[in-house]
PDB file of C-alpha atoms and ligand atoms in Angstrom:
ATOM      1  CA  UNK A1346     -58.823  31.147  -2.063  1.00  0.00           C
ATOM      2  CA  UNK A1347     -55.490  29.297  -1.822  1.00  0.00           C
ATOM      3  CA  UNK A1348     -52.449  31.536  -1.594  1.00  0.00           C
ATOM      4  CA  UNK A1349     -48.856  30.524  -2.259  1.00  0.00           C
ATOM      5  CA  UNK A1350     -45.619  32.280  -1.269  1.00  0.00           C
ATOM      6  CA  UNK A1351     -42.299  31.579  -2.936  1.00  0.00           C
ATOM      7  CA  UNK A1352     -39.776  33.188  -0.598  1.00  0.00           C
ATOM      8  CA  UNK A1353     -40.968  33.238   2.999  1.00  0.00           C
ATOM      9  CA  UNK A1354     -39.085  36.177   4.483  1.00  0.00           C
ATOM     10  CA  UNK A1355     -39.848  39.503   6.125  1.00  0.00           C
ATOM     11  CA  UNK A1356     -42.410  40.749   3.632  1.00  0.00           C
ATOM     12  CA  UNK A1357     -44.264  37.456   3.058  1.00  0.00           C
ATOM     13  CA  UNK A1358     -44.514  37.058   6.817  1.00  0.00           C
ATOM     14  CA  UNK A1359     -46.020  40.551   7.113  1.00  0.00           C
ATOM     15  CA  UNK A1360     -48.559  39.953   4.306  1.00  0.00           C
ATOM     16  CA  UNK A1361     -49.615  36.582   5.757  1.00  0.00           C
ATOM     17  CA  UNK A1362     -49.955  37.860   9.325  1.00  0.00           C
ATOM     18  CA  UNK A1363     -51.910  40.873   8.106  1.00  0.00           C
ATOM     19  CA  UNK A1364     -54.295  38.783   5.995  1.00  0.00           C
ATOM     20  CA  UNK A1365     -54.884  36.254   8.737  1.00  0.00           C
ATOM     21  CA  UNK A1366     -55.918  39.062  11.079  1.00  0.00           C
ATOM     22  CA  UNK A1367     -58.750  39.995   8.672  1.00  0.00           C
ATOM     23  CA  UNK A1368     -61.822  38.287   7.221  1.00  0.00           C
ATOM     24  CA  UNK A1369     -60.050  37.667   3.918  1.00  0.00           C
ATOM     25  CA  UNK A1370     -61.425  34.352   2.649  1.00  0.00           C
ATOM     26  CA  UNK A1371     -58.373  32.121   2.574  1.00  0.00           C
ATOM     27  CA  UNK A1372     -58.617  28.354   2.873  1.00  0.00           C
ATOM     28  CA  UNK A1373     -54.909  27.503   2.610  1.00  0.00           C
ATOM     29  CA  UNK A1374     -51.592  29.321   2.536  1.00  0.00           C
ATOM     30  CA  UNK A1375     -48.726  27.328   1.117  1.00  0.00           C
ATOM     31  CA  UNK A1376     -45.316  28.800   1.911  1.00  0.00           C
ATOM     32  CA  UNK A1377     -41.875  27.820   0.678  1.00  0.00           C
ATOM     33  CA  UNK A1378     -39.750  26.175   3.346  1.00  0.00           C
ATOM     34  CA  UNK A1379     -37.111  28.870   2.798  1.00  0.00           C
ATOM     35  CA  UNK A1380     -36.731  30.963   4.935  1.00  0.00           C
ATOM     36  CA  UNK A1381     -37.027  28.170   7.400  1.00  0.00           C
ATOM     37  CA  UNK A1382     -37.463  30.262  10.531  1.00  0.00           C
ATOM     38  CA  UNK A1383     -40.394  32.233   9.101  1.00  0.00           C
ATOM     39  CA  UNK A1384     -42.128  29.251   7.496  1.00  0.00           C
ATOM     40  CA  UNK A1385     -41.835  27.079  10.603  1.00  0.00           C
ATOM     41  CA  UNK A1386     -43.222  29.791  12.836  1.00  0.00           C
ATOM     42  CA  UNK A1387     -46.138  30.567  10.515  1.00  0.00           C
ATOM     43  CA  UNK A1388     -47.072  26.894  10.175  1.00  0.00           C
ATOM     44  CA  UNK A1389     -46.862  26.415  13.939  1.00  0.00           C
ATOM     45  CA  UNK A1390     -49.086  29.441  14.619  1.00  0.00           C
ATOM     46  CA  UNK A1391     -51.747  29.116  11.920  1.00  0.00           C
ATOM     47  CA  UNK A1392     -53.669  25.966  10.922  1.00  0.00           C
ATOM     48  CA  UNK A1393     -54.203  27.205   7.352  1.00  0.00           C
ATOM     49  CA  UNK A1394     -50.460  27.537   6.687  1.00  0.00           C
ATOM     50  CA  UNK A1395     -48.464  24.597   5.429  1.00  0.00           C
ATOM     51  CA  UNK A1396     -44.899  24.371   4.235  1.00  0.00           C
ATOM     52  CA  UNK A1397     -43.759  23.093   0.849  1.00  0.00           C
ATOM     53  CA  UNK A1398     -40.198  22.304  -0.244  1.00  0.00           C
ATOM     54  CA  UNK A1399     -40.858  22.393  -3.957  1.00  0.00           C
ATOM     55  CA  UNK A1400     -41.664  25.787  -5.502  1.00  0.00           C
ATOM     56  CA  UNK A1401     -43.396  24.128  -8.476  1.00  0.00           C
ATOM     57  CA  UNK A1402     -45.774  22.384  -6.042  1.00  0.00           C
ATOM     58  CA  UNK A1403     -46.694  25.829  -4.664  1.00  0.00           C
ATOM     59  CA  UNK A1404     -47.473  27.011  -8.204  1.00  0.00           C
ATOM     60  CA  UNK A1405     -49.596  23.916  -8.798  1.00  0.00           C
ATOM     61  CA  UNK A1406     -51.573  24.215  -5.562  1.00  0.00           C
ATOM     62  CA  UNK A1407     -52.322  27.939  -5.182  1.00  0.00           C
ATOM     63  CA  UNK A1408     -54.817  30.231  -6.941  1.00  0.00           C
ATOM     64  CA  UNK A1409     -52.635  33.280  -6.314  1.00  0.00           C
ATOM     65  CA  UNK A1410     -48.861  33.002  -5.921  1.00  0.00           C
ATOM     66  CA  UNK A1411     -46.702  35.723  -4.388  1.00  0.00           C
ATOM     67  CA  UNK A1412     -43.098  35.921  -5.507  1.00  0.00           C
ATOM     68  CA  UNK A1413     -40.984  37.270  -2.672  1.00  0.00           C
ATOM     69  CA  UNK A1414     -37.378  36.229  -3.140  1.00  0.00           C
ATOM     70  CA  UNK A1415     -34.636  38.820  -3.419  1.00  0.00           C
ATOM     71  CA  UNK A1416     -34.042  40.235  -6.922  1.00  0.00           C
ATOM     72  CA  UNK A1417     -30.450  38.906  -7.092  1.00  0.00           C
ATOM     73  CA  UNK A1418     -31.595  35.258  -6.989  1.00  0.00           C
ATOM     74  CA  UNK A1419     -34.980  35.653  -8.666  1.00  0.00           C
ATOM     75  CA  UNK A1420     -33.971  34.298 -12.075  1.00  0.00           C
ATOM     76  CA  UNK A1421     -32.347  31.214 -10.577  1.00  0.00           C
ATOM     77  CA  UNK A1422     -35.314  30.462  -8.308  1.00  0.00           C
ATOM     78  CA  UNK A1423     -38.129  31.227 -10.735  1.00  0.00           C
ATOM     79  CA  UNK A1424     -36.819  30.126 -14.146  1.00  0.00           C
ATOM     80  CA  UNK A1425     -38.636  27.120 -15.510  1.00  0.00           C
ATOM     81  CA  UNK A1426     -41.612  27.315 -13.144  1.00  0.00           C
ATOM     82  CA  UNK A1427     -44.974  26.624 -14.774  1.00  0.00           C
ATOM     83  CA  UNK A1428     -48.130  28.346 -13.573  1.00  0.00           C
ATOM     84  CA  UNK A1429     -51.425  26.549 -14.259  1.00  0.00           C
ATOM     85  CA  UNK A1430     -53.637  28.580 -16.608  1.00  0.00           C
ATOM     86  CA  UNK A1431     -55.828  30.092 -13.896  1.00  0.00           C
ATOM     87  CA  UNK A1432     -53.024  31.124 -11.506  1.00  0.00           C
ATOM     88  CA  UNK A1433     -52.593  34.780 -10.624  1.00  0.00           C
ATOM     89  CA  UNK A1434     -48.984  35.793 -10.036  1.00  0.00           C
ATOM     90  CA  UNK A1435     -48.178  38.723  -7.753  1.00  0.00           C
ATOM     91  CA  UNK A1436     -44.551  39.740  -7.700  1.00  0.00           C
ATOM     92  CA  UNK A1437     -43.304  41.658  -4.682  1.00  0.00           C
ATOM     93  CA  UNK A1438     -39.780  41.582  -6.090  1.00  0.00           C
ATOM     94  CA  UNK A1439     -38.300  45.043  -6.520  1.00  0.00           C
ATOM     95  CA  UNK A1440     -37.311  46.225 -10.022  1.00  0.00           C
ATOM     96  CA  UNK A1441     -37.997  43.013 -12.015  1.00  0.00           C
ATOM     97  CA  UNK A1442     -40.409  43.862 -14.876  1.00  0.00           C
ATOM     98  CA  UNK A1443     -43.442  41.713 -15.585  1.00  0.00           C
ATOM     99  CA  UNK A1444     -42.110  40.903 -19.071  1.00  0.00           C
ATOM    100  CA  UNK A1445     -38.958  39.430 -17.493  1.00  0.00           C
ATOM    101  CA  UNK A1446     -41.022  37.339 -15.073  1.00  0.00           C
ATOM    102  CA  UNK A1447     -43.113  36.069 -17.987  1.00  0.00           C
ATOM    103  CA  UNK A1448     -39.879  34.958 -19.655  1.00  0.00           C
ATOM    104  CA  UNK A1449     -39.007  32.887 -16.566  1.00  0.00           C
ATOM    105  CA  UNK A1450     -42.442  31.576 -15.613  1.00  0.00           C
ATOM    106  CA  UNK A1451     -44.764  30.064 -18.208  1.00  0.00           C
ATOM    107  CA  UNK A1452     -48.545  30.197 -17.965  1.00  0.00           C
ATOM    108  CA  UNK A1453     -50.590  32.137 -15.416  1.00  0.00           C
ATOM    109  CA  UNK A1454     -53.677  34.214 -16.142  1.00  0.00           C
ATOM    110  CA  UNK A1455     -52.300  37.481 -14.845  1.00  0.00           C
ATOM    111  CA  UNK A1456     -49.131  39.028 -13.520  1.00  0.00           C
ATOM    112  CA  UNK A1457     -49.196  41.959 -11.104  1.00  0.00           C
ATOM    113  CA  UNK A1458     -46.493  43.741  -9.181  1.00  0.00           C
ATOM    114  CA  UNK A1459     -46.982  45.152  -5.685  1.00  0.00           C
ATOM    115  CA  UNK A1460     -44.945  47.034  -3.075  1.00  0.00           C
ATOM    116  CA  UNK A1461     -46.342  46.111   0.347  1.00  0.00           C
ATOM    117  CA  UNK A1462     -44.388  47.513   3.287  1.00  0.00           C
ATOM    118  CA  UNK A1463     -43.902  45.681   6.581  1.00  0.00           C
ATOM    119  CA  UNK A1464     -46.798  47.556   8.230  1.00  0.00           C
ATOM    120  CA  UNK A1465     -49.243  45.461   6.156  1.00  0.00           C
ATOM    121  CA  UNK A1466     -48.844  43.107   9.119  1.00  0.00           C
ATOM    122  CA  UNK A1467     -50.956  45.623  11.056  1.00  0.00           C
ATOM    123  CA  UNK A1468     -53.224  46.439   8.068  1.00  0.00           C
ATOM    124  CA  UNK A1469     -52.163  50.070   8.025  1.00  0.00           C
ATOM    125  CA  UNK A1470     -50.147  50.352   4.844  1.00  0.00           C
ATOM    126  CA  UNK A1471     -51.454  51.408   1.426  1.00  0.00           C
ATOM    127  CA  UNK A1472     -49.892  49.139  -1.198  1.00  0.00           C
ATOM    128  CA  UNK A1473     -49.046  50.269  -4.724  1.00  0.00           C
ATOM    129  CA  UNK A1474     -49.972  47.684  -7.366  1.00  0.00           C
ATOM    130  CA  UNK A1475     -49.497  47.467 -11.119  1.00  0.00           C
ATOM    131  CA  UNK A1476     -51.489  46.978 -13.232  1.00  0.00           C
ATOM    132  CA  UNK A1477     -53.954  46.154 -10.448  1.00  0.00           C
ATOM    133  CA  UNK A1478     -56.031  43.045 -11.163  1.00  0.00           C
ATOM    134  CA  UNK A1479     -59.333  43.166  -9.314  1.00  0.00           C
ATOM    135  CA  UNK A1480     -58.521  40.304  -6.926  1.00  0.00           C
ATOM    136  CA  UNK A1481     -55.074  41.677  -6.148  1.00  0.00           C
ATOM    137  CA  UNK A1482     -56.455  45.136  -5.358  1.00  0.00           C
ATOM    138  CA  UNK A1483     -59.161  43.499  -3.195  1.00  0.00           C
ATOM    139  CA  UNK A1484     -56.533  41.564  -1.251  1.00  0.00           C
ATOM    140  CA  UNK A1485     -54.365  44.610  -0.528  1.00  0.00           C
ATOM    141  CA  UNK A1486     -57.491  46.619   0.317  1.00  0.00           C
ATOM    142  CA  UNK A1487     -57.857  44.247   3.269  1.00  0.00           C
ATOM    143  CA  UNK A1488     -54.318  45.133   4.366  1.00  0.00           C
ATOM    144  CA  UNK A1489     -54.915  48.885   4.627  1.00  0.00           C
ATOM    145  CA  UNK A1490     -55.653  49.891   1.062  1.00  0.00           C
ATOM    146  CA  UNK A1491     -54.333  49.698  -2.483  1.00  0.00           C
ATOM    147  CA  UNK A1492     -53.477  52.218  -5.174  1.00  0.00           C
ATOM    148  CA  UNK A1493     -53.391  50.844  -8.710  1.00  0.00           C
ATOM    149  CA  UNK A1494     -50.823  52.576 -10.914  1.00  0.00           C
ATOM    150  CA  UNK A1495     -51.934  53.109 -14.526  1.00  0.00           C
ATOM    151  CA  UNK A1496     -48.395  53.082 -15.898  1.00  0.00           C
ATOM    152  CA  UNK A1497     -45.097  51.514 -14.945  1.00  0.00           C
ATOM    153  CA  UNK A1498     -43.643  55.007 -14.440  1.00  0.00           C
ATOM    154  CA  UNK A1499     -46.368  55.779 -11.904  1.00  0.00           C
ATOM    155  CA  UNK A1500     -45.678  52.436 -10.172  1.00  0.00           C
ATOM    156  CA  UNK A1501     -41.926  53.135 -10.049  1.00  0.00           C
ATOM    157  CA  UNK A1502     -42.836  56.572  -8.677  1.00  0.00           C
ATOM    158  CA  UNK A1503     -44.519  54.842  -5.717  1.00  0.00           C
ATOM    159  CA  UNK A1504     -41.396  52.712  -5.265  1.00  0.00           C
ATOM    160  CA  UNK A1505     -39.329  55.914  -5.177  1.00  0.00           C
ATOM    161  CA  UNK A1506     -41.769  57.465  -2.709  1.00  0.00           C
ATOM    162  CA  UNK A1507     -41.438  54.444  -0.432  1.00  0.00           C
ATOM    163  CA  UNK A1508     -37.710  55.202  -0.213  1.00  0.00           C
ATOM    164  CA  UNK A1509     -38.494  58.322   1.871  1.00  0.00           C
ATOM    165  CA  UNK A1510     -38.769  56.307   5.076  1.00  0.00           C
ATOM    166  CA  UNK A1511     -35.182  56.822   6.253  1.00  0.00           C
ATOM    167  CA  UNK A1512     -35.435  60.531   5.372  1.00  0.00           C
ATOM    168  CA  UNK A1513     -38.480  60.838   7.610  1.00  0.00           C
ATOM    169  CA  UNK A1514     -36.406  59.521  10.490  1.00  0.00           C
ATOM    170  CA  UNK A1515     -33.503  61.817   9.501  1.00  0.00           C
ATOM    171  CA  UNK A1516     -35.840  64.789   9.941  1.00  0.00           C
ATOM    172  CA  UNK A1517     -36.912  63.522  13.368  1.00  0.00           C
ATOM    173  CA  UNK A1518     -33.350  62.700  14.444  1.00  0.00           C
ATOM    174  CA  UNK A1519     -32.067  66.117  13.370  1.00  0.00           C
ATOM    175  CA  UNK A1520     -34.906  67.854  15.176  1.00  0.00           C
ATOM    176  CA  UNK A1521     -34.404  65.742  18.333  1.00  0.00           C
ATOM    177  CA  UNK A1522     -30.648  66.403  18.360  1.00  0.00           C
ATOM    178  CA  UNK A1523     -31.288  70.116  17.944  1.00  0.00           C
ATOM    179  CA  UNK A1524     -33.689  70.034  20.923  1.00  0.00           C
ATOM    180  CA  UNK A1525     -31.096  68.116  22.952  1.00  0.00           C
ATOM    181  CA  UNK A1526     -28.730  70.987  22.113  1.00  0.00           C
ATOM    182  CA  UNK A1527     -31.204  73.292  23.859  1.00  0.00           C
ATOM    183  CA  UNK A1528     -31.155  71.086  26.972  1.00  0.00           C
ATOM    184  CA  UNK A1529     -33.947  68.597  26.314  1.00  0.00           C
ATOM    185  CA  UNK A1530     -33.566  64.941  27.275  1.00  0.00           C
ATOM    186  CA  UNK A1531     -33.273  62.812  24.060  1.00  0.00           C
ATOM    187  CA  UNK A1532     -36.008  60.371  25.149  1.00  0.00           C
ATOM    188  CA  UNK A1533     -38.401  63.244  25.893  1.00  0.00           C
ATOM    189  CA  UNK A1534     -37.637  64.948  22.575  1.00  0.00           C
ATOM    190  CA  UNK A1535     -38.138  61.615  20.764  1.00  0.00           C
ATOM    191  CA  UNK A1536     -41.487  61.033  22.474  1.00  0.00           C
ATOM    192  CA  UNK A1537     -42.622  64.597  21.817  1.00  0.00           C
ATOM    193  CA  UNK A1538     -41.722  64.561  18.100  1.00  0.00           C
ATOM    194  CA  UNK A1539     -43.044  61.040  17.489  1.00  0.00           C
ATOM    195  CA  UNK A1540     -46.435  62.024  18.931  1.00  0.00           C
ATOM    196  CA  UNK A1541     -46.444  65.340  17.020  1.00  0.00           C
ATOM    197  CA  UNK A1542     -45.841  63.589  13.663  1.00  0.00           C
ATOM    198  CA  UNK A1543     -48.223  60.710  14.458  1.00  0.00           C
ATOM    199  CA  UNK A1544     -50.945  63.272  15.189  1.00  0.00           C
ATOM    200  CA  UNK A1545     -50.255  65.053  11.919  1.00  0.00           C
ATOM    201  CA  UNK A1546     -50.392  61.774   9.969  1.00  0.00           C
ATOM    202  CA  UNK A1547     -53.647  60.860  11.678  1.00  0.00           C
ATOM    203  CA  UNK A1548     -55.234  64.234  10.876  1.00  0.00           C
ATOM    204  CA  UNK A1549     -54.037  63.967   7.274  1.00  0.00           C
ATOM    205  CA  UNK A1550     -55.668  60.551   6.843  1.00  0.00           C
ATOM    206  CA  UNK A1551     -58.878  61.880   8.362  1.00  0.00           C
ATOM    207  CA  UNK A1552     -59.069  64.805   5.915  1.00  0.00           C
ATOM    208  CA  UNK A1553     -58.572  63.127   2.521  1.00  0.00           C
ATOM    209  CA  UNK A1554     -59.985  66.116   0.617  1.00  0.00           C
ATOM    210  CA  UNK A1555     -57.215  68.440   1.747  1.00  0.00           C
ATOM    211  CA  UNK A1556     -54.074  68.567  -0.398  1.00  0.00           C
ATOM    212  CA  UNK A1557     -50.730  68.682   1.386  1.00  0.00           C
ATOM    213  CA  UNK A1558     -50.401  72.266   0.111  1.00  0.00           C
ATOM    214  CA  UNK A1559     -53.697  73.121   1.841  1.00  0.00           C
ATOM    215  CA  UNK A1560     -52.414  71.489   5.026  1.00  0.00           C
ATOM    216  CA  UNK A1561     -49.229  73.595   4.827  1.00  0.00           C
ATOM    217  CA  UNK A1562     -51.449  76.667   4.679  1.00  0.00           C
ATOM    218  CA  UNK A1563     -53.689  75.381   7.454  1.00  0.00           C
ATOM    219  CA  UNK A1564     -50.668  74.927   9.696  1.00  0.00           C
ATOM    220  CA  UNK A1565     -49.068  78.284   8.854  1.00  0.00           C
ATOM    221  CA  UNK A1566     -50.399  81.252  10.761  1.00  0.00           C
ATOM    222  CA  UNK A1567     -49.328  84.313   8.746  1.00  0.00           C
ATOM    223  CA  UNK A1568     -46.205  85.638  10.404  1.00  0.00           C
ATOM    224  CA  UNK A1569     -46.190  82.645  12.796  1.00  0.00           C
ATOM    225  CA  UNK A1570     -43.539  80.107  13.758  1.00  0.00           C
ATOM    226  CA  UNK A1571     -44.672  77.295  11.443  1.00  0.00           C
ATOM    227  CA  UNK A1572     -44.724  79.622   8.454  1.00  0.00           C
ATOM    228  CA  UNK A1573     -41.216  80.758   9.339  1.00  0.00           C
ATOM    229  CA  UNK A1574     -39.813  77.211   9.603  1.00  0.00           C
ATOM    230  CA  UNK A1575     -41.470  76.149   6.323  1.00  0.00           C
ATOM    231  CA  UNK A1576     -40.098  79.216   4.540  1.00  0.00           C
ATOM    232  CA  UNK A1577     -36.584  78.585   5.880  1.00  0.00           C
ATOM    233  CA  UNK A1578     -36.820  74.910   4.854  1.00  0.00           C
ATOM    234  CA  UNK A1579     -37.767  75.825   1.288  1.00  0.00           C
ATOM    235  CA  UNK A1580     -35.249  78.696   1.089  1.00  0.00           C
ATOM    236  CA  UNK A1581     -32.510  76.292   2.222  1.00  0.00           C
ATOM    237  CA  UNK A1582     -33.552  74.015  -0.669  1.00  0.00           C
ATOM    238  CA  UNK A1583     -35.341  71.335   1.373  1.00  0.00           C
ATOM    239  CA  UNK A1584     -37.965  70.981  -1.387  1.00  0.00           C
ATOM    240  CA  UNK A1585     -35.295  70.810  -4.086  1.00  0.00           C
ATOM    241  CA  UNK A1586     -33.414  68.160  -2.091  1.00  0.00           C
ATOM    242  CA  UNK A1587     -36.555  65.972  -1.982  1.00  0.00           C
ATOM    243  CA  UNK A1588     -37.058  66.341  -5.752  1.00  0.00           C
ATOM    244  CA  UNK A1589     -33.387  65.565  -6.453  1.00  0.00           C
ATOM    245  CA  UNK A1590     -33.430  62.514  -4.168  1.00  0.00           C
ATOM    246  CA  UNK A1591     -36.589  61.130  -5.799  1.00  0.00           C
ATOM    247  CA  UNK A1592     -35.226  61.794  -9.305  1.00  0.00           C
ATOM    248  CA  UNK A1593     -32.035  59.910  -8.410  1.00  0.00           C
ATOM    249  CA  UNK A1594     -33.767  56.916  -6.870  1.00  0.00           C
ATOM    250  CA  UNK A1595     -36.274  56.783  -9.752  1.00  0.00           C
ATOM    251  CA  UNK A1596     -33.355  56.677 -12.214  1.00  0.00           C
ATOM    252  CA  UNK A1597     -31.791  53.872 -10.177  1.00  0.00           C
ATOM    253  CA  UNK A1598     -35.039  51.882 -10.217  1.00  0.00           C
ATOM    254  CA  UNK A1599     -35.298  52.354 -13.991  1.00  0.00           C
ATOM    255  CA  UNK A1600     -31.674  51.281 -14.521  1.00  0.00           C
ATOM    256  CA  UNK A1601     -32.160  48.180 -12.343  1.00  0.00           C
ATOM    257  CA  UNK A1602     -35.328  47.337 -14.313  1.00  0.00           C
ATOM    258  CA  UNK A1603     -33.398  47.620 -17.576  1.00  0.00           C
ATOM    259  CA  UNK A1604     -35.687  50.550 -18.453  1.00  0.00           C
ATOM    260  CA  UNK A1605     -33.310  53.523 -18.336  1.00  0.00           C
TER     261      UNK A1605
HETATM  262  N1  NAP B1162     -38.853  43.913   3.149  1.00  0.00           N
HETATM  263  C1  NAP B1162     -39.592  44.856   2.574  1.00  0.00           C
HETATM  264  O1  NAP B1162     -39.971  45.864   3.186  1.00  0.00           O
HETATM  265  C2  NAP B1162     -40.043  44.693   1.145  1.00  0.00           C
HETATM  266  C3  NAP B1162     -41.086  45.485   0.693  1.00  0.00           C
HETATM  267  C4  NAP B1162     -41.567  45.308  -0.616  1.00  0.00           C
HETATM  268  C5  NAP B1162     -40.968  44.390  -1.443  1.00  0.00           C
HETATM  269  N2  NAP B1162     -39.921  43.654  -0.972  1.00  0.00           N
HETATM  270  C6  NAP B1162     -39.340  42.680  -1.913  1.00  0.00           C
HETATM  271  O2  NAP B1162     -39.721  41.384  -1.474  1.00  0.00           O
HETATM  272  C7  NAP B1162     -38.681  40.456  -1.746  1.00  0.00           C
HETATM  273  C8  NAP B1162     -38.340  39.766  -0.442  1.00  0.00           C
HETATM  274  O3  NAP B1162     -37.894  40.717   0.488  1.00  0.00           O
HETATM  275  P1  NAP B1162     -37.729  40.350   2.018  1.00  0.00           P
HETATM  276  O4  NAP B1162     -37.368  41.585   2.712  1.00  0.00           O
HETATM  277  O5  NAP B1162     -38.901  39.564   2.475  1.00  0.00           O
HETATM  278  O6  NAP B1162     -36.438  39.397   1.910  1.00  0.00           O
HETATM  279  P2  NAP B1162     -36.026  38.158   2.815  1.00  0.00           P
HETATM  280  O7  NAP B1162     -36.487  38.385   4.221  1.00  0.00           O
HETATM  281  O8  NAP B1162     -34.597  37.895   2.555  1.00  0.00           O
HETATM  282  O9  NAP B1162     -36.915  36.965   2.233  1.00  0.00           O
HETATM  283  C9  NAP B1162     -36.595  36.309   1.042  1.00  0.00           C
HETATM  284  C10 NAP B1162     -36.716  34.833   1.332  1.00  0.00           C
HETATM  285  O10 NAP B1162     -36.511  34.083   0.126  1.00  0.00           O
HETATM  286  C11 NAP B1162     -36.031  32.819   0.557  1.00  0.00           C
HETATM  287  N3  NAP B1162     -35.442  32.024  -0.513  1.00  0.00           N
HETATM  288  C12 NAP B1162     -34.146  31.985  -0.916  1.00  0.00           C
HETATM  289  N4  NAP B1162     -34.010  31.062  -1.883  1.00  0.00           N
HETATM  290  C13 NAP B1162     -35.223  30.507  -2.079  1.00  0.00           C
HETATM  291  C14 NAP B1162     -35.707  29.494  -2.938  1.00  0.00           C
HETATM  292  N5  NAP B1162     -34.894  28.835  -3.803  1.00  0.00           N
HETATM  293  N6  NAP B1162     -37.011  29.165  -2.881  1.00  0.00           N
HETATM  294  C15 NAP B1162     -37.862  29.793  -2.026  1.00  0.00           C
HETATM  295  N7  NAP B1162     -37.431  30.767  -1.172  1.00  0.00           N
HETATM  296  C16 NAP B1162     -36.137  31.116  -1.212  1.00  0.00           C
HETATM  297  C17 NAP B1162     -35.000  33.184   1.601  1.00  0.00           C
HETATM  298  O11 NAP B1162     -34.732  32.068   2.405  1.00  0.00           O
HETATM  299  P3  NAP B1162     -33.281  31.842   3.076  1.00  0.00           P
HETATM  300  O12 NAP B1162     -33.320  32.717   4.303  1.00  0.00           O
HETATM  301  O13 NAP B1162     -33.244  30.381   3.365  1.00  0.00           O
HETATM  302  O14 NAP B1162     -32.238  32.288   2.084  1.00  0.00           O
HETATM  303  C18 NAP B1162     -35.705  34.323   2.336  1.00  0.00           C
HETATM  304  O15 NAP B1162     -36.373  33.867   3.482  1.00  0.00           O
HETATM  305  C19 NAP B1162     -37.519  41.232  -2.328  1.00  0.00           C
HETATM  306  O16 NAP B1162     -37.496  41.059  -3.719  1.00  0.00           O
HETATM  307  C20 NAP B1162     -37.834  42.686  -2.004  1.00  0.00           C
HETATM  308  O17 NAP B1162     -37.419  43.532  -3.045  1.00  0.00           O
HETATM  309  C21 NAP B1162     -39.470  43.750   0.300  1.00  0.00           C
END
């Protein structure tokens, strides 16, 4: 398999490093010279990576081409490109619909969208894909797993869900600051909470048959401290805040996609 990357930045770098740490059968990876720092480093580190100045040459050479430029410049960079008939296109570009990409790029056998996160570099991120061509799902399976969305709304729902990352850290920061208020050292509180949440995430992954609701119950002794905190959180509208935040970001994704 020959892979191409148009836009060699943070996320392309993560996908490439992740793939090259696995057995994924790749014979060549052709990356756009821009961004220069990423492409030079990748080519220097890996024999299978080579750098190309011309984006059309990447289209011509690769079996699967990843589009990973920023949305603001996507039309300018991609318009007029021609994909040979058997090329699979995988867009990592946020919000741009497949129909719009097909207006810019002619040819190609299939177009997919995907939302890999930087932790694909360590093969521990599940990537949402749409519609989920077999080869694209297989590739992201190597990077930690893939979930294929049946509809664009479901796919945009994953995009909204991925926007919870900063909120996760807000919860930890608020908890750490509260513990500091009780006299704890910040570094100790940080270490304690990071390990607590990492352990919970690990247990969750190891018990795939348990819903989150079941895990809430499993971690709530009746009349105990965890039950009390969860009840206060919900009473203070923590659950409603999460729903409102996801509704808002979903609406923003739809508006940016021209689908509102
Ligand atoms: N970062 C994430 O976590 C993440 C996750 C999922 C999806 N995405 C999506 O992936 C895309 C890239 O994100 P990113 O974070 O990787 O951004 P990034 O680090 O800015 O990478 C984009 C790259 O595109 C290059 N570029 C600019 N003009 C180009 C051209 N004419 N031809 C080829 N390459 C060109 C830029 O090079 P210069 O530096 O020379 O301008 C830059 O290195 C975005 O659409 C984003 O929505 C990102």
